Coordinates of C-alpha atoms and ligand atoms in Angstrom, one line a residue:
X169 CA 12.1 -54.4 -11.4
X170 CA 11.3 -54.2 -15.3
X171 CA 13.8 -57.0 -17.4
X172 CA 14.9 -54.0 -20.1
X173 CA 14.4 -50.7 -19.9
X174 CA 15.5 -47.7 -22.5
X175 CA 18.6 -46.9 -20.3
X176 CA 19.3 -51.0 -19.7
X177 CA 19.6 -50.8 -24.2
X178 CA 21.8 -47.8 -23.5
X179 CA 24.1 -49.9 -21.2
X180 CA 23.9 -52.7 -23.6
X181 CA 25.2 -50.2 -26.3
X182 CA 22.0 -51.2 -28.3
X183 CA 21.3 -47.9 -28.3
X184 CA 23.9 -45.2 -28.8
X185 CA 25.2 -42.5 -25.9
X186 CA 27.8 -40.2 -24.9
X187 CA 29.4 -42.4 -22.1
X188 CA 31.2 -40.6 -19.4
X189 CA 31.5 -43.5 -16.4
X190 CA 31.5 -47.6 -16.7
X191 CA 32.3 -49.9 -13.8
X192 CA 30.8 -53.2 -12.5
X193 CA 27.3 -51.5 -11.3
X194 CA 27.6 -47.8 -12.5
X195 CA 26.8 -46.4 -15.7
X196 CA 26.6 -42.4 -16.7
X197 CA 26.0 -40.9 -19.5
X198 CA 24.8 -37.4 -21.3
X199 CA 21.4 -36.5 -21.1
X200 CA 20.0 -36.3 -25.2
X201 CA 18.1 -33.6 -24.3
X202 CA 20.6 -31.7 -21.9
X203 CA 19.2 -28.7 -19.7
X204 CA 22.6 -27.5 -19.7
X205 CA 25.7 -28.5 -21.4
X206 CA 27.6 -31.5 -19.4
X207 CA 23.8 -33.1 -18.2
X208 CA 25.0 -36.6 -17.2
X209 CA 22.8 -38.9 -16.1
X210 CA 24.2 -41.4 -13.8
X211 CA 22.3 -44.7 -13.2
X212 CA 23.0 -48.2 -11.8
X213 CA 23.5 -51.3 -14.5
X214 CA 20.5 -53.2 -13.2
X215 CA 17.0 -51.3 -13.8
X216 CA 15.4 -50.8 -10.5
X217 CA 12.5 -48.5 -10.9
X218 CA 12.7 -46.1 -8.1
X219 CA 15.5 -45.3 -5.9
X220 CA 13.7 -47.1 -2.9
X221 CA 13.8 -50.6 -4.9
X222 CA 17.9 -50.3 -4.8
X223 CA 19.2 -52.7 -2.2
X224 CA 21.6 -50.5 -0.1
X225 CA 25.0 -52.4 -1.9
X226 CA 24.1 -51.0 -5.1
X227 CA 22.7 -47.7 -3.7
X228 CA 26.6 -47.2 -2.0
X229 CA 28.4 -48.0 -5.4
X230 CA 26.4 -46.0 -6.8
X231 CA 26.5 -42.8 -4.6
X232 CA 30.0 -43.9 -3.7
X233 CA 31.0 -42.4 -7.7
X234 CA 28.4 -39.8 -7.8
X235 CA 30.3 -36.9 -6.4
X236 CA 33.1 -38.2 -8.3
X237 CA 30.9 -37.5 -11.9
X238 CA 29.3 -34.3 -10.9
X239 CA 33.1 -32.8 -10.0
X240 CA 34.2 -33.9 -13.1
X241 CA 31.3 -32.4 -15.4
X242 CA 31.7 -29.3 -13.2
X243 CA 35.5 -29.2 -14.4
X244 CA 35.1 -29.9 -17.9
X245 CA 32.1 -27.6 -18.3
X246 CA 34.2 -24.7 -16.1
X247 CA 31.0 -24.8 -13.9
X248 CA 31.1 -23.6 -10.4
X249 CA 28.1 -26.0 -9.3
X250 CA 25.9 -28.6 -10.1
X251 CA 22.3 -29.5 -9.2
X252 CA 21.9 -33.4 -8.5
X253 CA 18.2 -35.0 -8.6
X254 CA 15.9 -37.6 -9.1
X255 CA 12.4 -37.6 -10.5
X256 CA 11.7 -40.5 -8.0
X257 CA 8.0 -42.2 -9.5
X258 CA 5.9 -40.8 -12.2
X259 CA 4.3 -38.3 -10.1
X260 CA 7.8 -36.5 -9.5
X261 CA 7.9 -36.7 -13.6
X262 CA 10.2 -39.5 -14.0
X263 CA 9.6 -41.1 -17.5
X264 CA 12.0 -43.5 -17.9
X265 CA 11.4 -46.2 -15.2
X266 CA 15.0 -47.3 -14.5
X267 CA 16.0 -44.9 -11.5
X268 CA 18.6 -42.2 -12.6
X269 CA 20.7 -39.1 -11.0
X270 CA 20.6 -35.9 -13.4
X271 CA 23.9 -34.4 -12.6
X272 CA 23.4 -30.8 -14.2
X273 CA 26.0 -28.0 -14.3
X274 CA 25.3 -24.7 -12.7
X275 CA 26.9 -21.8 -14.0
X276 CA 27.5 -18.1 -11.8
X277 CA 25.3 -16.4 -14.6
X278 CA 22.6 -18.4 -16.0
X279 CA 19.3 -17.9 -14.7
X280 CA 18.8 -21.3 -13.1
X281 CA 17.2 -21.9 -10.0
X282 CA 17.3 -24.4 -6.4
X283 CA 14.6 -27.6 -6.3
X284 CA 12.6 -24.9 -3.7
X285 CA 11.5 -23.2 -7.4
X286 CA 9.9 -26.6 -8.5
X287 CA 7.2 -26.6 -5.1
X288 CA 4.7 -23.7 -4.1
X289 CA 5.9 -24.7 0.2
X290 CA 3.1 -25.9 3.1
X291 CA 2.4 -23.6 5.6
X292 CA 2.9 -26.1 8.4
X293 CA 2.5 -26.0 12.2
X294 CA 4.9 -27.8 14.5
X295 CA 2.7 -29.4 15.9
X296 CA 1.8 -31.4 12.1
X297 CA 5.6 -31.6 11.6
X298 CA 6.1 -33.6 14.7
X299 CA 3.0 -35.8 13.3
X300 CA 4.5 -36.3 10.0
X301 CA 7.9 -36.6 11.6
X302 CA 6.7 -39.7 13.6
X303 CA 4.3 -40.9 10.7
X304 CA 7.7 -41.1 8.8
X305 CA 9.9 -42.7 11.4
X306 CA 7.1 -45.2 12.1
X307 CA 7.3 -46.6 8.4
X308 CA 10.6 -47.0 8.0
Ligands
5GP188 P1 13.4 -38.6 -15.8 O1 11.9 -37.6 -16.9 O2 13.3 -39.6 -16.4 O3 13.7 -38.2 -14.8 O4 14.4 -38.6 -16.9 C1 14.8 -39.1 -18.3 C2 16.2 -38.4 -19.2 O5 15.9 -39.4 -19.9 C3 15.4 -36.8 -19.7 O6 16.2 -36.1 -19.5 C4 15.7 -37.5 -21.4 O7 16.1 -36.2 -21.9 C5 16.5 -38.6 -21.2 N1 16.6 -39.8 -22.4 C6 15.5 -40.2 -22.9 N2 15.8 -40.9 -24.0 C7 17.0 -40.5 -23.9 C8 18.2 -41.5 -24.6 O8 18.0 -41.9 -25.9 N3 19.3 -41.3 -24.9 C9 20.0 -40.2 -23.6 N4 21.4 -40.0 -24.0 N5 19.1 -39.4 -23.0 C10 17.6 -39.9 -22.8

């Protein structure tokens, strides 16, 4: 866990942001380069780098308000849905090493795509699927 990140500086007010939520563990603010009006970032105040670095209690706190924030964002911009995503690690496009959920409003008439559009897809046999499931289970 790094001591200070761009986002801890935002939480502390050293870098200005448009705050939309603030409690003991969780902070949310508008993304400076919005992908849609209302694009919000939700973070734990403690700078865990990745999702799996967060203790369960902190994850539960953040996740507990994530849905409320998504509903508030949708309501505020009159959106009909939201895409909620974490770029979890550099290879997934994470630029700020402080875990954050992107909450991005979607509108009935826009051209946004589901996250499935990001990937080419993998053609796997049932055997390979079973093997993968076992390997993942064994690592927990
Ligand atoms: P990532 O690529 O790490 O998942 O997303 C980082 C996000 O942080 C980007 O969408 C970027 O626009 C946003 N961001 C970067 N710097 C700032 C900043 O100084 N203020 C705010 N509000 N957002 C930022």
